[in-house]
Amino acid sequence: MLWTVVKRELLDHLFSLRFSAIFVLTLILMLTSVLVFSARYARQQREYPKRVEAFVDEQGTVNLYSIACNSGATVREVPSPLGFLFAAGERELPDQSVMALHGLNTLWRSTEPGDIMDSSSGTDWTYVVTVLLSFGAGLLTYKSISGERRDGTLTLVLANPVSRATILLGKYLAALLALGTVFIASVLAGVILLEVLGTAQLGGDDWIKLGLFVLLSMIFLSAFVFAGLLCSVFTRGPVLSAVAFLFAWMTLVFVIPNLGGILAGLNGKAQTPLQVRMAAKEIPDRYTLTPAMSGEKVASTMLERESAREQLLLSYFRSLVAQVDLGRNLTRVSPASAFSFAAERIVGGGTFRLTRFVDNAVRYRQGMFQAVIEADKRDPKSQHRYVPYWCGGDHFSALTVDLGPAKEFHDTLPSAKEGFAAAFWDLFLLLMYTIIAFAVAFWRFARQDVAPAPGT
Amino acid sequence: MIGHIVRKELLVNLQSMRFLVGLVVSALMMGIVGYVLVEDYATRMQKYIADVAEHRAALAETKVYSMVAVDVDIPPSPLSVFSRGSQNLPTTLHVSPFHVPSLIDEGGASASIGLNGTSSHADNPLLRMFSSIDLGFVISTILSLFAVLLVFDSFSGEREQGTLKLLLTSSAGRVHLLAGKYVGALVTLAIPLTVGFLEVMILWALHPSLSFDAQVWAGVGLVYCASLLFLSSFLAMALFLSLYATESSSCLMYLLLAWVTVSVVIPAGGGYVAEYFRPKGLREIMLSEAKQASAHLSNELERLNYRQKGGWNNAWTDWFGAESILGLTQQEANNRLAYNQKVVPMKLQYAEDRYRVVESYAQGLLSWSRTREDLIRPSLCVDYGNVVQALAGTDLNTFDDLVQKSRLYRDAMMAYLRPKSETSLWFTRIFEYPDMEPTEKNQQYWQSLIEKEGQRAVEKIMSWDRVSSLDLTSMPPPSVNMRGVTERALHALPDGILLFAASVVFIGLSMIRVRHYPLN
């Protein structure tokens, strides 16, 4: 019986204008986003350097003589081949780190000068799903109950041996299937386009991420389908349910997610840049140098200073991320926020990805530092004293050596498994929202007077 | 006759449920967003005041002319409540002998996390990943949606209830009916709009640290008029489209699709399409030309073959180490003076050359960004956004204007500084403080400090407090004026005209269409 309901509803949807309109719009936006992504990805890949200039010269060798003075080595984030799935806040976040061999200096984003002219938000697939398809969910469902009730067909339907739960479920499944058709067809078209363009090669892990993203989107859409049904069940006529859905949609999709930054700013406590600078200035006082110190002692004290500076930078960075996360936790009451956070994690973007990059940068620096120290130990002419910002003299090796794999920076994206683990709670939350919406809709529908309300 | 229809429509609208819900939602939204942005403005204003004081103090402490550097702070616009503008635009323009400000060379606002920050305000760069909304956005999405909800059944509803026939039996013609419904809806829409504006004004009035002049109030008035114009054009479009559907609920659906296209798909998709057409190669040209210019300067300097004692010679600016300023012997300072007369003009020329290269790149990007704007202009929401941005002065154009003005200011400043570059005051004060000439003993002490403490020692050696600051009172004071309200209105005019034209066209089309609207 359920399938009869689903089939009827689905056919209704598939031949309706709203379905084609949503289809066309979704397809256009998703394909555009792939096109633009591939142009940008090609550029990013050209610019992504394997060789860390300032540490490693063009022959791939490292000059130990000057390395302690080089504080401008830059490592960059590797561009993600799935950038078309999630790119929204990405362009505002730091994407590179400047370091000396003895410590990270800054995290920043080079001002690609054209960026100041970009005021438009990125249209990635996450955006299409959160804004357009969730709106489509409303369009397909807003009058499914209230419309039938007004037309008087609901009583006819219920005259058949079919339970109310079956009807509600049937309408839900039909709308979800229709949306799924739109979404998955567009995903396929997008993926084919991506393959044809050939700029981004997706590896095995990327396909898993894409699959997870599709699954996640379907769960999100199912929450919105229920939201539409909820509006339809609770209102007298289709017009009112449309109005109710629109306001709910507006609040969930635009208002609450946008409040995140504001809430984070109001509630979270982050150090001011000036405070951090003051803290950095105090470090030398904690590790003081005295004229009586031996050369080794001077070297180790100065290294301690630098490592304290790096620790300060990292803890400052973590406090900033914590502030962002706090704001986001508050916005999770909206499924749209929960969805975009989960998508961000699964795809590997946002602060999740940035934190990973910083970890990678620190690991690279430490590995490189060890390799340099090892190389120096093999030089009998050196006094084996690495002193930050001191170059020349005979306290450190003057050789030019090849350090092997340690000299190259390899940024790795979080794997699909890690992304899924990080997104787990958001997924759980989305499922909860779906279940709650279903429960409330069912509870209400089971008790509803199905006769057309007078005066509508 | 129209008056009667308008009154009836207005009363019907005002008593409807959708009006109540819409009013509450929009008042709530505008209240929240307004509160947040007024607070945000107040914080940025505080930061601006602090920055101005800080930069003024820094300028007053300048000890040699080559180090004169003016930071021109851009005051936040009070109307940013209505249009927040790009968050990537820098808030400070740097003007100095060796740097000509240009549209894209300031870089001040990039997300950067480091240990050298100076801001005393908690300013989390990661928070920028949240998109921010402003009142212009609320008006262009929520109130436009409201407009759709008000008119979607104005004809189909009457027809379904059978009252359309009755209405048309009266002496009022169809066109009158249309005009009446249009005006009635517009007046209804003006209510939540007015409420929103009143909320902002109350927030302003209640805020302890804000006060505004007549210019700002005039600006608010203009934004109000522009909003009304936008709503009227949107209403006209909705009314026109609604005349093509005969059933209310399907009509609502078409209109919602139209709404989502105009307010979401075109602005987001069109802007994105333009991204695809971003001019390629411009950046490479800029980089190679800039490299050429700097290589040219390096060669020239190489050719002169001047070696400062200590060997530190910065090719692109004229700043030397502390040793050069206080550690010079008088003999060395005299040599330097002779050398400077040849070199400083070159370096200043280099600053100009570099500016020209960067600026031509910037203008290339700017014209691309204008193309992109044109691409999304078919959306009424975009036109409205442009108008409000221009009125608020948060658009790129206004910023470009400020950059140009600060460049003019630099010209005035250079007229004052250029003669100074031929004097020793350009780079040293050793002639005024002969007792600071480096003795053998001093130099040994400094050397040991540098070895022990590296960079920090340099700061200690530069015992600036012993040297008095330069008297810069006769230098032209930094003056970069924001555009006045009339100028901003002029820049907002083209998009305003577009909105007006859209209203007229859609009303005209509706009037033609309404004659053929089926009665049965």
mmCIF file of C-alpha atoms in Angstrom, chain A residues 126-260:
data_model
loop_
_atom_site.group_PDB
_atom_site.id
_atom_site.type_symbol
_atom_site.label_atom_id
_atom_site.label_comp_id
_atom_site.label_asym_id
_atom_site.label_seq_id
_atom_site.Cartn_x
_atom_site.Cartn_y
_atom_site.Cartn_z
ATOM 1 C CA THR A 126 27.110 22.447 -0.036
ATOM 2 C CA TYR A 127 25.552 25.835 -0.725
ATOM 3 C CA VAL A 128 23.320 24.415 -3.468
ATOM 4 C CA VAL A 129 22.074 21.697 -1.136
ATOM 5 C CA THR A 130 21.578 23.964 1.871
ATOM 6 C CA VAL A 131 19.823 26.754 0.019
ATOM 7 C CA LEU A 132 18.299 25.492 -3.181
ATOM 8 C CA LEU A 133 17.427 21.872 -2.526
ATOM 9 C CA SER A 134 16.116 22.555 0.968
ATOM 10 C CA PHE A 135 13.878 25.152 -0.647
ATOM 11 C CA GLY A 136 12.868 22.487 -3.156
ATOM 12 C CA ALA A 137 11.956 20.173 -0.273
ATOM 13 C CA GLY A 138 9.498 22.810 0.865
ATOM 14 C CA LEU A 139 8.097 23.342 -2.612
ATOM 15 C CA LEU A 140 7.396 19.651 -2.994
ATOM 16 C CA THR A 141 5.734 19.197 0.379
ATOM 17 C CA TYR A 142 4.105 22.381 1.544
ATOM 18 C CA LYS A 143 0.657 21.518 0.230
ATOM 19 C CA SER A 144 0.846 17.752 0.376
ATOM 20 C CA ILE A 145 -1.431 17.517 3.401
ATOM 21 C CA SER A 146 -2.993 20.953 3.652
ATOM 22 C CA GLY A 147 -3.749 20.971 -0.095
ATOM 23 C CA GLU A 148 -5.439 17.611 -0.050
ATOM 24 C CA ARG A 149 -7.369 18.648 2.974
ATOM 25 C CA ARG A 150 -8.578 21.819 1.331
ATOM 26 C CA ASP A 151 -9.554 19.988 -1.844
ATOM 27 C CA GLY A 152 -11.308 17.353 0.219
ATOM 28 C CA THR A 153 -9.282 14.520 -1.300
ATOM 29 C CA LEU A 154 -7.727 13.628 2.024
ATOM 30 C CA THR A 155 -10.978 12.157 3.288
ATOM 31 C CA LEU A 156 -11.207 10.104 0.096
ATOM 32 C CA VAL A 157 -7.700 8.786 0.484
ATOM 33 C CA LEU A 158 -8.343 7.841 4.068
ATOM 34 C CA ALA A 159 -11.466 5.987 3.093
ATOM 35 C CA ASN A 160 -9.118 3.339 1.672
ATOM 36 C CA PRO A 161 -7.626 0.755 3.983
ATOM 37 C CA VAL A 162 -4.513 2.787 4.552
ATOM 38 C CA SER A 163 -3.157 4.152 7.779
ATOM 39 C CA ARG A 164 -2.294 7.779 8.299
ATOM 40 C CA ALA A 165 1.292 6.849 9.035
ATOM 41 C CA THR A 166 1.490 5.171 5.617
ATOM 42 C CA ILE A 167 0.206 8.282 3.892
ATOM 43 C CA LEU A 168 2.630 10.538 5.700
ATOM 44 C CA LEU A 169 5.516 8.163 5.071
ATOM 45 C CA GLY A 170 4.510 7.759 1.436
ATOM 46 C CA LYS A 171 4.483 11.490 0.892
ATOM 47 C CA TYR A 172 7.823 11.772 2.635
ATOM 48 C CA LEU A 173 9.433 9.032 0.553
ATOM 49 C CA ALA A 174 8.056 10.422 -2.697
ATOM 50 C CA ALA A 175 9.377 13.916 -2.020
ATOM 51 C CA LEU A 176 12.731 12.560 -0.910
ATOM 52 C CA LEU A 177 12.982 10.366 -3.997
ATOM 53 C CA ALA A 178 12.141 13.277 -6.259
ATOM 54 C CA LEU A 179 14.772 15.450 -4.584
ATOM 55 C CA GLY A 180 17.203 12.541 -4.653
ATOM 56 C CA THR A 181 16.658 12.218 -8.398
ATOM 57 C CA VAL A 182 17.440 15.894 -8.907
ATOM 58 C CA PHE A 183 20.455 15.798 -6.650
ATOM 59 C CA ILE A 184 22.000 12.546 -7.794
ATOM 60 C CA ALA A 185 21.455 13.309 -11.468
ATOM 61 C CA SER A 186 23.193 16.655 -10.955
ATOM 62 C CA VAL A 187 25.992 14.994 -8.989
ATOM 63 C CA LEU A 188 26.528 12.543 -11.834
ATOM 64 C CA ALA A 189 26.508 15.331 -14.400
ATOM 65 C CA GLY A 190 28.980 17.271 -12.265
ATOM 66 C CA VAL A 191 31.293 14.300 -11.847
ATOM 67 C CA ILE A 192 31.208 13.551 -15.562
ATOM 68 C CA LEU A 193 32.023 17.176 -16.303
ATOM 69 C CA LEU A 194 34.895 16.992 -13.830
ATOM 70 C CA GLU A 195 36.265 13.890 -15.531
ATOM 71 C CA VAL A 196 35.908 15.457 -18.950
ATOM 72 C CA LEU A 197 37.739 18.583 -17.849
ATOM 73 C CA GLY A 198 40.356 16.332 -16.309
ATOM 74 C CA THR A 199 41.974 18.955 -14.070
ATOM 75 C CA ALA A 200 41.289 17.202 -10.793
ATOM 76 C CA GLN A 201 42.047 13.517 -10.466
ATOM 77 C CA LEU A 202 39.934 11.936 -7.759
ATOM 78 C CA GLY A 203 41.587 9.168 -5.763
ATOM 79 C CA GLY A 204 39.886 6.311 -3.930
ATOM 80 C CA ASP A 205 39.504 8.275 -0.727
ATOM 81 C CA ASP A 206 37.956 11.175 -2.631
ATOM 82 C CA TRP A 207 35.257 8.938 -4.058
ATOM 83 C CA ILE A 208 34.422 7.756 -0.546
ATOM 84 C CA LYS A 209 34.208 11.374 0.583
ATOM 85 C CA LEU A 210 31.932 12.184 -2.333
ATOM 86 C CA GLY A 211 29.738 9.204 -1.465
ATOM 87 C CA LEU A 212 29.561 10.287 2.156
ATOM 88 C CA PHE A 213 28.692 13.795 1.053
ATOM 89 C CA VAL A 214 25.783 12.513 -1.046
ATOM 90 C CA LEU A 215 24.554 10.406 1.856
ATOM 91 C CA LEU A 216 24.846 13.343 4.224
ATOM 92 C CA SER A 217 22.949 15.583 1.819
ATOM 93 C CA MET A 218 20.135 13.066 1.612
ATOM 94 C CA ILE A 219 19.828 12.943 5.393
ATOM 95 C CA PHE A 220 19.768 16.734 5.486
ATOM 96 C CA LEU A 221 17.126 16.890 2.769
ATOM 97 C CA SER A 222 15.027 14.318 4.558
ATOM 98 C CA ALA A 223 15.007 16.624 7.603
ATOM 99 C CA PHE A 224 13.731 19.427 5.400
ATOM 100 C CA VAL A 225 11.126 17.241 3.737
ATOM 101 C CA PHE A 226 9.770 16.539 7.190
ATOM 102 C CA ALA A 227 9.925 20.229 8.022
ATOM 103 C CA GLY A 228 7.752 20.865 4.955
ATOM 104 C CA LEU A 229 5.321 18.143 5.979
ATOM 105 C CA LEU A 230 5.255 19.560 9.481
ATOM 106 C CA CYS A 231 4.217 22.949 8.132
ATOM 107 C CA SER A 232 1.658 21.254 5.933
ATOM 108 C CA VAL A 233 0.143 19.300 8.816
ATOM 109 C CA PHE A 234 -0.080 22.222 11.181
ATOM 110 C CA THR A 235 -1.776 24.760 8.942
ATOM 111 C CA ARG A 236 -5.257 25.232 7.581
ATOM 112 C CA GLY A 237 -4.546 25.750 3.885
ATOM 113 C CA PRO A 238 -1.691 25.473 1.380
ATOM 114 C CA VAL A 239 -1.071 29.199 1.384
ATOM 115 C CA LEU A 240 -0.548 29.290 5.111
ATOM 116 C CA SER A 241 1.681 26.229 5.008
ATOM 117 C CA ALA A 242 3.774 27.860 2.293
ATOM 118 C CA VAL A 243 4.118 30.965 4.417
ATOM 119 C CA ALA A 244 4.983 28.916 7.472
ATOM 120 C CA PHE A 245 7.581 26.912 5.585
ATOM 121 C CA LEU A 246 9.114 29.999 4.056
ATOM 122 C CA PHE A 247 9.618 31.628 7.413
ATOM 123 C CA ALA A 248 10.986 28.431 8.923
ATOM 124 C CA TRP A 249 13.298 27.995 5.949
ATOM 125 C CA MET A 250 14.457 31.579 6.131
ATOM 126 C CA THR A 251 15.273 31.237 9.809
ATOM 127 C CA LEU A 252 16.998 27.878 9.533
ATOM 128 C CA VAL A 253 18.949 28.523 6.362
ATOM 129 C CA PHE A 254 19.825 32.197 6.516
ATOM 130 C CA VAL A 255 19.293 33.622 9.948
ATOM 131 C CA ILE A 256 20.725 31.060 12.356
ATOM 132 C CA PRO A 257 23.839 30.101 10.350
ATOM 133 C CA ASN A 258 24.681 33.762 9.903
ATOM 134 C CA LEU A 259 24.362 34.416 13.600
ATOM 135 C CA GLY A 260 27.304 32.066 14.234
#
